[in-house]
Coordinates of C-alpha atoms in Angstrom, one line a residue:
M10 CA 123.8 131.7 137.0
E11 CA 120.9 132.1 134.6
A12 CA 120.6 135.4 132.7
K13 CA 117.9 137.6 134.3
L14 CA 116.1 140.4 132.5
E15 CA 115.5 143.6 134.3
N16 CA 111.9 143.6 135.5
S17 CA 111.1 147.0 134.1
W18 CA 107.9 147.5 132.0
H19 CA 107.1 150.6 129.9
T20 CA 104.4 151.4 127.3
S21 CA 105.6 154.8 126.2
D22 CA 108.4 153.3 124.2
I23 CA 106.1 151.4 121.9
L24 CA 103.2 153.9 121.5
D25 CA 104.6 155.0 118.1
I26 CA 104.8 151.3 117.0
F27 CA 101.1 150.8 118.0
E28 CA 99.9 153.8 116.1
K29 CA 101.7 152.9 112.9
E30 CA 100.5 149.3 113.0
R31 CA 96.9 150.3 113.8
D32 CA 96.7 152.6 110.8
Q33 CA 97.9 149.8 108.5
E34 CA 95.7 147.1 109.9
D35 CA 92.6 149.3 109.9
E36 CA 92.8 149.1 106.1
I37 CA 92.6 145.3 106.2
F38 CA 90.4 144.4 109.2
H39 CA 87.0 145.3 110.6
D40 CA 87.1 147.9 113.4
A41 CA 85.4 145.8 116.1
Q42 CA 85.8 142.3 114.7
K43 CA 89.1 140.5 114.5
N44 CA 88.4 139.3 111.0
C45 CA 89.5 140.2 107.4
T46 CA 87.0 142.5 105.6
S47 CA 87.5 140.5 102.4
C48 CA 87.7 136.8 103.4
K49 CA 86.5 136.9 107.1
C50 CA 89.4 134.8 108.2
P51 CA 91.1 135.5 111.6
R52 CA 93.7 138.2 111.9
E53 CA 96.5 135.7 112.7
A54 CA 95.9 133.9 109.4
H55 CA 97.2 136.9 107.5
D56 CA 100.8 137.8 107.0
V57 CA 100.5 141.0 109.0
C58 CA 104.0 140.9 110.5
H59 CA 106.2 143.9 111.4
E60 CA 109.9 144.1 112.2
E61 CA 109.1 145.9 115.4
W62 CA 107.3 142.8 116.7
V63 CA 109.7 140.0 115.9
S64 CA 111.3 140.4 119.4
V65 CA 109.3 139.2 122.3
R66 CA 111.0 141.8 124.5
S67 CA 109.6 144.5 122.3
R68 CA 106.2 142.9 122.4
L69 CA 106.2 142.8 126.2
G70 CA 107.7 146.3 126.5
L71 CA 110.9 145.0 128.2
K72 CA 113.9 147.4 128.4
G73 CA 117.4 146.0 128.1
D74 CA 119.4 144.1 125.5
E75 CA 117.2 143.8 122.4
S76 CA 119.3 141.1 120.7
N77 CA 117.9 137.7 120.2
G78 CA 120.6 135.9 122.2
P79 CA 123.9 136.3 124.0
I80 CA 126.8 138.2 122.6
G81 CA 128.1 136.3 119.6
V82 CA 124.8 134.6 118.7
D83 CA 122.9 136.3 115.8
A84 CA 119.7 134.4 115.2
R85 CA 119.4 135.4 111.6
E86 CA 123.0 134.5 110.7
R87 CA 122.1 131.0 112.0
G88 CA 119.0 131.0 109.8
L89 CA 116.6 131.4 112.7
A90 CA 114.0 134.0 113.6
W91 CA 114.7 133.6 117.3
V92 CA 117.1 131.9 119.7
P93 CA 116.6 131.6 123.5
P94 CA 118.2 134.6 125.4
G95 CA 121.4 133.8 127.3
L96 CA 121.9 130.4 125.5
P97 CA 125.5 129.8 124.5
S98 CA 126.1 129.4 120.7
H99 CA 127.1 125.7 120.9
K100 CA 123.9 124.9 122.7
V101 CA 121.4 126.5 120.2
E102 CA 121.0 123.4 117.9
E103 CA 120.9 121.1 120.9
Y104 CA 117.9 123.0 122.3
F105 CA 116.0 123.1 119.0
S106 CA 116.6 119.4 118.4
M107 CA 114.5 118.8 121.5
L108 CA 111.4 120.5 120.0
P109 CA 109.0 119.3 117.3
E110 CA 110.0 120.6 113.8
I111 CA 107.1 123.0 113.6
A112 CA 108.3 124.8 116.7
V113 CA 111.8 125.5 115.2
P114 CA 111.6 129.0 113.7
R115 CA 114.0 128.5 110.8
L116 CA 113.7 131.3 108.3
G117 CA 111.5 130.6 105.3
T118 CA 110.0 127.5 106.8
P119 CA 106.5 126.7 108.3
G120 CA 108.3 126.9 111.7
E121 CA 108.9 130.7 111.2
R122 CA 105.3 131.2 110.1
H123 CA 104.1 129.2 113.1
R124 CA 106.1 131.4 115.5
D125 CA 104.5 134.5 113.9
R126 CA 101.0 133.2 114.5
Q127 CA 101.7 132.1 118.0
L128 CA 103.1 135.6 118.8
A129 CA 99.8 137.1 117.6
I130 CA 97.7 134.5 119.5
Q131 CA 99.6 134.1 122.8
L132 CA 100.7 137.7 123.2
P133 CA 97.8 139.9 121.8
K134 CA 99.1 143.4 121.6
Q135 CA 95.8 144.8 123.0
D136 CA 96.5 142.9 126.2
L137 CA 100.0 144.2 126.6
A138 CA 99.6 148.0 126.1
R139 CA 96.5 150.2 126.7
A140 CA 97.5 152.3 123.7
Y141 CA 96.4 149.4 121.5
C142 CA 93.0 149.0 123.1
R143 CA 90.7 150.6 120.6
H144 CA 87.5 149.9 122.5
L145 CA 88.5 150.7 126.0
D146 CA 86.1 153.2 127.6
P147 CA 88.2 156.0 129.2
K148 CA 86.4 155.6 132.5
H149 CA 87.8 152.0 132.6
A150 CA 91.4 153.0 131.6
S151 CA 92.6 152.9 135.2
S152 CA 91.2 149.4 135.7
A153 CA 93.1 148.3 132.6
D154 CA 96.3 149.9 133.8
D155 CA 96.0 148.3 137.2
F156 CA 95.4 144.9 135.6
M157 CA 98.4 145.1 133.3
A158 CA 100.7 146.4 136.1
A159 CA 99.7 143.6 138.5
R160 CA 100.1 141.0 135.8
N161 CA 103.5 142.4 134.8
E162 CA 104.7 142.4 138.4
I163 CA 103.2 139.1 139.6
A164 CA 102.6 136.8 136.7
L165 CA 104.5 137.7 133.5
D166 CA 108.0 136.6 132.8
I167 CA 110.3 135.0 130.2
G168 CA 111.8 131.6 130.8
S169 CA 115.5 130.9 130.3
I170 CA 117.4 127.8 129.1
Q171 CA 119.9 126.2 131.5
E172 CA 121.8 123.0 131.8
V173 CA 120.6 120.4 134.4
L174 CA 123.5 120.3 136.9
E175 CA 121.7 118.3 139.7
R176 CA 120.5 114.8 139.8
D177 CA 117.0 113.6 140.7
L178 CA 115.3 116.7 139.5
E179 CA 111.8 116.4 138.2
C180 CA 109.9 118.3 135.4
G181 CA 107.4 120.8 136.8
V182 CA 104.6 119.4 134.5
C183 CA 105.1 115.7 133.8
E184 CA 107.0 115.1 137.0
S185 CA 109.4 112.7 135.2
S186 CA 113.1 113.0 135.8
L187 CA 115.3 115.6 134.0
K188 CA 118.3 114.0 132.5
Y189 CA 121.6 115.2 134.1
G190 CA 123.5 117.4 131.7
S191 CA 120.5 118.0 129.4
L192 CA 118.8 121.4 128.7
A193 CA 115.7 122.5 130.6
V194 CA 113.5 125.6 130.7
S195 CA 113.6 127.6 134.0
A196 CA 110.6 129.5 135.2
S197 CA 111.9 131.7 137.9
K198 CA 108.5 132.8 139.2
L199 CA 107.8 129.2 140.1
G200 CA 111.3 128.1 140.8
L201 CA 110.9 125.0 138.6
L202 CA 112.5 123.4 135.6
Y203 CA 110.7 121.9 132.7
H204 CA 111.4 119.7 129.7
P205 CA 111.4 122.0 126.7
T206 CA 108.5 120.1 125.2
C207 CA 106.5 120.4 128.5
F208 CA 106.9 124.2 128.7
R209 CA 103.3 124.8 127.5
C210 CA 100.2 126.8 128.2
A211 CA 97.9 124.8 130.6
D212 CA 94.9 126.0 128.5
C213 CA 95.7 125.8 124.8
K214 CA 98.5 123.2 125.2
E215 CA 100.8 125.1 122.8
L216 CA 104.5 125.5 123.5
L217 CA 105.0 129.0 125.0
V218 CA 106.2 131.2 122.2
D219 CA 109.7 132.6 122.8
L220 CA 109.5 131.2 126.4
A221 CA 107.1 134.0 127.5
Y222 CA 104.7 132.8 130.2
C223 CA 102.4 133.9 133.0
V224 CA 101.7 132.1 136.3
H225 CA 98.3 131.5 137.8
D226 CA 97.4 129.0 140.5
D227 CA 101.0 127.6 140.2
M228 CA 100.3 126.7 136.5
L229 CA 101.9 128.0 133.3
F230 CA 99.7 130.0 130.9
C231 CA 100.3 132.0 127.7
E232 CA 99.4 135.7 128.3
R233 CA 96.1 135.3 126.4
H234 CA 94.8 132.5 128.5
Y235 CA 96.2 133.9 131.8
A236 CA 94.1 137.1 131.1
E237 CA 91.0 135.1 130.4
Q238 CA 91.3 133.4 133.8
L239 CA 90.6 136.8 135.3
K240 CA 88.7 138.8 132.7
P241 CA 86.1 138.1 130.0
R242 CA 87.3 138.7 126.4
C243 CA 85.1 140.2 123.7
A244 CA 84.5 137.6 120.9
A245 CA 84.3 140.4 118.3
C246 CA 87.3 142.7 119.0
D247 CA 89.4 140.2 121.0
E248 CA 90.0 142.8 123.7
L249 CA 89.6 142.2 127.4
I250 CA 86.4 143.6 128.9
F251 CA 87.0 145.9 131.9
S252 CA 83.4 147.2 132.3
G253 CA 80.9 145.5 134.6
E254 CA 78.2 145.4 131.8
Y255 CA 78.7 143.3 128.7
T256 CA 76.7 140.9 126.6
K257 CA 76.7 137.1 126.8
A258 CA 75.5 135.3 123.7
M259 CA 76.4 132.0 121.9
N260 CA 78.4 131.0 125.0
K261 CA 80.8 133.9 124.4
D262 CA 81.3 137.4 125.9
W263 CA 80.9 140.6 124.0
H264 CA 81.4 144.3 124.6
S265 CA 78.0 146.0 124.7
G266 CA 77.4 146.9 121.0
H267 CA 80.1 144.5 119.7
F268 CA 77.6 141.6 119.4
C269 CA 77.0 142.5 115.8
C270 CA 76.3 141.0 112.4
W271 CA 79.3 139.1 110.9
Q272 CA 78.6 140.6 107.5
C273 CA 77.5 144.3 108.0
D274 CA 78.7 144.9 111.6
E275 CA 75.3 146.3 112.7
S276 CA 74.6 145.7 116.4
L277 CA 72.5 142.6 117.2
T278 CA 71.8 143.6 120.8
G279 CA 68.0 143.2 121.3
Q280 CA 67.7 142.1 117.6
R281 CA 66.8 138.8 116.0
Y282 CA 69.8 137.0 114.4
V283 CA 70.7 133.7 112.7
L284 CA 73.7 131.6 113.6
R285 CA 75.7 130.3 110.7
D286 CA 79.1 128.6 110.9
E287 CA 79.3 129.8 114.6
H288 CA 78.9 133.4 113.4
P289 CA 75.8 135.6 114.0
Y290 CA 74.1 137.4 111.1
C291 CA 71.3 140.0 111.0
I292 CA 68.2 138.9 109.2
K293 CA 68.8 141.1 106.2
C294 CA 72.4 139.9 105.7
Y295 CA 71.5 136.3 106.3
E296 CA 68.8 136.3 103.7
S297 CA 70.9 138.2 101.1
V298 CA 73.9 135.9 101.6
F299 CA 72.5 132.5 102.4
A300 CA 68.8 132.3 101.7
N301 CA 67.6 130.4 98.7
G302 CA 65.6 131.7 95.8
C303 CA 62.2 130.3 95.0
E304 CA 61.9 128.4 91.7
E305 CA 58.3 129.6 91.3
C306 CA 58.3 133.3 92.1
N307 CA 62.1 134.0 92.0
K308 CA 61.9 135.8 95.4
I309 CA 64.1 135.1 98.4
I310 CA 62.8 132.5 100.8
G311 CA 63.2 134.4 104.1
I312 CA 63.8 132.9 107.5
D313 CA 60.1 133.3 108.4
S314 CA 59.1 131.2 105.4
K315 CA 59.2 127.5 105.1
D316 CA 61.8 126.4 102.6
L317 CA 60.8 123.2 100.6
S318 CA 63.5 121.6 98.6
Y319 CA 63.8 118.9 96.0
K320 CA 67.0 118.1 93.9
D321 CA 68.8 121.3 94.8
K322 CA 65.7 123.4 94.0
H323 CA 63.8 125.4 96.5
W324 CA 60.2 126.8 96.9
H325 CA 58.1 128.8 99.3
E326 CA 55.5 126.5 100.9
A327 CA 52.8 128.5 99.1
C328 CA 54.7 128.2 95.8
F329 CA 55.2 124.4 95.8
L330 CA 52.5 123.8 93.2
C331 CA 51.8 121.4 90.3
N332 CA 53.2 122.9 87.1
R333 CA 50.0 121.9 85.3
C334 CA 46.9 122.1 87.5
R335 CA 48.5 124.4 90.2
V336 CA 47.3 122.3 93.1
S337 CA 49.5 122.4 96.2
L338 CA 52.0 119.6 96.5
V339 CA 52.7 120.0 100.2
D340 CA 52.6 116.6 101.9
K341 CA 51.5 114.9 98.6
Q342 CA 53.1 112.6 96.2
F343 CA 54.6 114.3 93.1
G344 CA 56.8 113.6 90.2
S345 CA 59.3 115.7 88.3
K346 CA 60.1 116.0 84.6
V347 CA 62.4 118.4 82.8
D348 CA 62.9 120.5 86.0
K349 CA 59.2 120.8 86.6
I350 CA 57.1 119.2 89.3
Y351 CA 53.6 117.7 88.9
C352 CA 51.0 116.2 91.1
G353 CA 50.5 112.4 90.8
N354 CA 47.5 112.6 88.4
C355 CA 49.1 115.2 86.0
Y356 CA 52.4 113.3 86.0
D357 CA 50.6 110.0 85.2
A358 CA 48.5 111.6 82.5
Q359 CA 51.5 113.1 80.7
F360 CA 54.6 111.0 81.4
A361 CA 53.8 107.7 83.3
S362 CA 55.0 104.5 81.7
R363 CA 53.1 101.2 82.0
C364 CA 53.8 97.9 83.7
D365 CA 54.8 95.0 81.5
G366 CA 52.9 92.7 83.8
C367 CA 49.4 94.2 84.4
G368 CA 49.5 97.0 81.8
E369 CA 48.6 99.7 84.4
I370 CA 50.5 103.0 84.7
F371 CA 53.2 103.6 87.3
R372 CA 51.8 106.3 89.5
A373 CA 54.0 108.9 91.1
G374 CA 55.9 107.5 94.1
T375 CA 55.2 103.9 93.0
K376 CA 58.2 101.5 93.3
K377 CA 59.3 100.2 89.9
M378 CA 61.2 97.0 89.1
E379 CA 63.3 97.2 85.9
Y380 CA 65.1 94.6 83.9
K381 CA 66.7 95.5 80.6
T382 CA 64.0 97.4 78.7
R383 CA 61.1 96.1 80.7
Q384 CA 59.5 97.3 83.9
W385 CA 57.0 96.1 86.4
H386 CA 55.1 97.1 89.5
E387 CA 56.7 95.4 92.5
K388 CA 53.7 93.1 92.9
C389 CA 53.7 92.3 89.2
F390 CA 57.3 91.2 89.1
C391 CA 56.6 87.6 89.8
C392 CA 57.4 84.1 88.5
V393 CA 55.3 83.1 85.5
V394 CA 54.7 79.6 87.0
C395 CA 54.2 79.9 90.8
K396 CA 53.1 83.6 90.7
N397 CA 55.2 84.5 93.8
P398 CA 56.7 88.0 93.8
I399 CA 60.4 87.8 93.1
G400 CA 61.4 91.0 94.9
T401 CA 65.2 91.0 95.4
K402 CA 65.6 87.2 95.0
S403 CA 67.4 85.7 92.0
F404 CA 65.5 85.0 88.8
I405 CA 66.0 83.5 85.4
P406 CA 64.6 85.2 82.2
R407 CA 63.6 82.9 79.3
E408 CA 62.3 84.5 76.1
Q409 CA 59.7 87.0 77.4
E410 CA 59.0 85.4 80.7
I411 CA 60.5 85.5 84.2
Y412 CA 61.0 82.4 86.4
C413 CA 62.1 82.0 90.0
A414 CA 65.1 79.6 90.3
G415 CA 62.9 76.7 91.6
C416 CA 60.3 76.9 88.9
Y417 CA 62.9 77.2 86.2
E418 CA 64.7 74.1 87.4
D419 CA 61.4 72.2 87.6
K420 CA 60.5 73.1 84.0
F421 CA 63.7 73.4 82.1
A422 CA 66.5 71.7 84.0
T423 CA 68.0 68.5 82.5
R424 CA 66.9 65.4 84.4
C425 CA 68.3 61.9 84.4
V426 CA 66.2 59.3 82.5
K427 CA 66.9 56.7 85.1
C428 CA 66.2 58.6 88.5
N429 CA 64.4 61.6 87.1
K430 CA 66.5 64.0 89.3
I431 CA 68.2 67.2 88.0
I432 CA 71.7 66.7 86.6
T433 CA 73.7 69.6 88.0
S434 CA 77.1 68.5 86.7
G435 CA 79.0 65.7 85.0
G436 CA 76.2 64.0 83.1
V437 CA 76.4 61.3 80.4
T438 CA 74.4 61.3 77.1
Y439 CA 73.3 57.9 75.7
K440 CA 71.0 57.7 72.6
N441 CA 70.4 61.5 73.0
E442 CA 69.2 61.1 76.6
P443 CA 70.8 62.4 79.8
W444 CA 72.1 60.2 82.6
H445 CA 73.9 60.9 85.9
R446 CA 77.3 59.3 85.7
D447 CA 76.4 57.2 88.7
C448 CA 73.1 56.1 87.1
F449 CA 74.6 55.0 83.8
T450 CA 75.3 51.4 84.7
C451 CA 75.3 47.9 83.2
S452 CA 71.8 46.5 83.1
N453 CA 73.0 43.2 84.4
C454 CA 75.8 43.8 86.9
N455 CA 75.1 47.5 87.7
N456 CA 78.8 48.5 87.4
S457 CA 79.3 52.0 86.1
L458 CA 79.7 52.3 82.3
A459 CA 81.0 55.9 82.4
G460 CA 84.3 55.9 80.5
Q461 CA 84.1 52.1 79.9
R462 CA 83.4 50.0 76.8
F463 CA 79.8 48.9 76.5
T464 CA 77.2 47.7 74.0
S465 CA 73.4 47.5 74.1
R466 CA 70.6 45.1 73.5
D467 CA 66.9 46.0 73.4
D468 CA 68.0 49.6 74.2
K469 CA 69.6 48.5 77.4
P470 CA 73.4 49.1 78.0
Y471 CA 75.6 46.2 79.1
C472 CA 79.3 46.0 79.9
A473 CA 81.3 43.9 77.5
E474 CA 81.7 41.1 79.9
C475 CA 78.0 40.8 80.7
F476 CA 76.9 41.2 77.1
G477 CA 79.2 38.3 76.1
E478 CA 78.0 36.1 78.8
L479 CA 74.3 36.8 78.1
F480 CA 74.0 37.2 74.4
A481 CA 77.2 36.5 72.4
K482 CA 77.8 33.4 70.2
R483 CA 80.2 30.9 71.7
C484 CA 83.2 29.4 70.0
T485 CA 82.9 25.7 69.1
A486 CA 86.6 25.2 69.9
C487 CA 87.1 27.2 73.2
S488 CA 83.5 27.7 74.3
K489 CA 84.2 31.4 75.1
P490 CA 81.8 34.1 73.9
I491 CA 82.5 35.8 70.5
T492 CA 81.8 39.4 71.4
G493 CA 83.1 41.2 68.4
I494 CA 84.4 44.0 70.6
G495 CA 87.7 45.4 69.6
G496 CA 87.4 44.1 66.0
T497 CA 87.4 40.3 66.8
R498 CA 86.6 38.3 63.7
F499 CA 84.9 34.9 63.7
I500 CA 84.0 32.0 61.3
S501 CA 80.5 30.5 61.0
F502 CA 79.7 27.2 59.4
E503 CA 76.2 25.7 59.5
D504 CA 75.2 26.3 63.2
R505 CA 78.7 26.3 64.6
H506 CA 81.0 29.4 65.2
W507 CA 84.7 29.8 65.9
H508 CA 87.1 32.6 66.8
N509 CA 89.5 33.2 63.9
D510 CA 92.3 32.0 66.1
C511 CA 90.4 28.9 67.1
F512 CA 89.5 27.8 63.5
I513 CA 92.3 25.3 63.1
C514 CA 92.8 21.7 61.9
A515 CA 92.1 19.2 64.6
G516 CA 95.0 17.1 63.3
C517 CA 98.0 19.4 62.4
K518 CA 96.6 22.5 64.2
T519 CA 97.2 24.8 61.3
S520 CA 94.8 27.7 60.7
L521 CA 92.0 26.9 58.2
V522 CA 91.0 30.6 57.8
G523 CA 90.7 31.2 54.1
R524 CA 91.4 27.5 53.2
G525 CA 89.3 24.5 52.4
F526 CA 88.4 22.1 55.2
I527 CA 86.6 18.8 55.7
T528 CA 84.3 18.0 58.6
D529 CA 85.1 14.9 60.6
G530 CA 82.3 14.5 63.1
D531 CA 82.6 17.4 65.5
D532 CA 86.1 18.2 64.2
I533 CA 87.3 20.1 61.2
I534 CA 90.5 19.0 59.4
C535 CA 92.6 20.2 56.5
P536 CA 92.6 18.2 53.2
E537 CA 96.1 16.8 53.9
C538 CA 95.0 15.4 57.3
A539 CA 91.9 14.0 55.6
K540 CA 94.0 12.1 53.0
M541 CA 96.2 10.7 55.7
K542 CA 93.2 9.5 57.6
L543 CA 91.8 7.6 54.6
M544 CA 95.1 5.8 53.7

């Protein structure tokens, strides 16, 4: 059987606790607003935590065993701020292993701080005991008592942890199956079991702190959001509103008189206010805290004045004037220099630079094109050849002039002397003139000469073979051309020519290079062969 708490609710036992805490918190927080007097942050963001409130039973006013668990389980000895009531010691870690780490209230960890905050949020003390309602009109006290008594009797309870001992049971929220033998949370007011991670408020979706829950329309709620299903809550003091008359503003509900300035707490009912960061401010506070100061007159720019700004500086509309001629600059072009503003004419007269194209000044608001130390009007930044504006297109500077890519190529790009087209890569230079590799060919056979041996005649290139065939002397002995390429040497005599290797005796075939010889008709012979022939 699950452990059951006695359904007995008393407020008298915790009146002293309320009074002590109220005196201490009054020194820190606004009376009507649930925010810090210093930093304006919510109450739950502060470390306002008291030993009397670490037990959920104490917070709910439940009588009975005040320990954090069954006999033999001391939460703090196990390093925890809380353990589920009635859970056996050996099941404690199993239960917490089923929860996200932030929901495990280990001492000295973010989990402990998270639990403190959720106690303050989900179980607001002013909802649980009338003694802690600072702004409850005595004539509505009976309504508050009736609401709390009905809630305590009908809706409020604390869940318990039990082992799943039946098969085919489903979670009361996600409706998926509960694993046999695992731990589940039991909500006796609904007669359902839940996965520990599904035991959440249907409104804020937070895990129900210390298993405290309320039931409404067969759904689980934390106490805060259960109460808000039935009663409006004041956005200033965070208390439930039991009177029939209250203020609605900014999509929130407020006690009459509690809709007040976030800074000075003065009532805004029937007054003008300004909304900033979702908080209302009276005109005086808004202007003193947030309004900008005018650069010209040094007075505050109030909400009824138009605030004109430029580069983190602000002016009244009437103060937005030229620093020199004092003409209004509203809806006019202006320029700034050394934190001062000037009308177009005054700025031009004192500070404007001139265009390197037309020589005219750059008037205030005129677009300027800059390159290195030079500057142009947009229409003046054009190609020196075709005169077309360059704008954002690519350009090529040469000396002091600017060219578009097309005109630069036409005027300065290297062109092949044969086809007159631009050489973009891989050209050949011959006699200081550029050629495409494909255009540099033999003048006779048109074979490419790039990377090949060649010679020239009449300024025309020829491959070695064509040159020899067309122009070279021919050997009297072998009839082949004597090209001279590669260092070939030859012998000339009268109008006849021989390769060195071909200049031999017609009789004995010995080389006659460097020796005397005798002509014998078309032949040449050595002296020895000549003597033999005469004998």
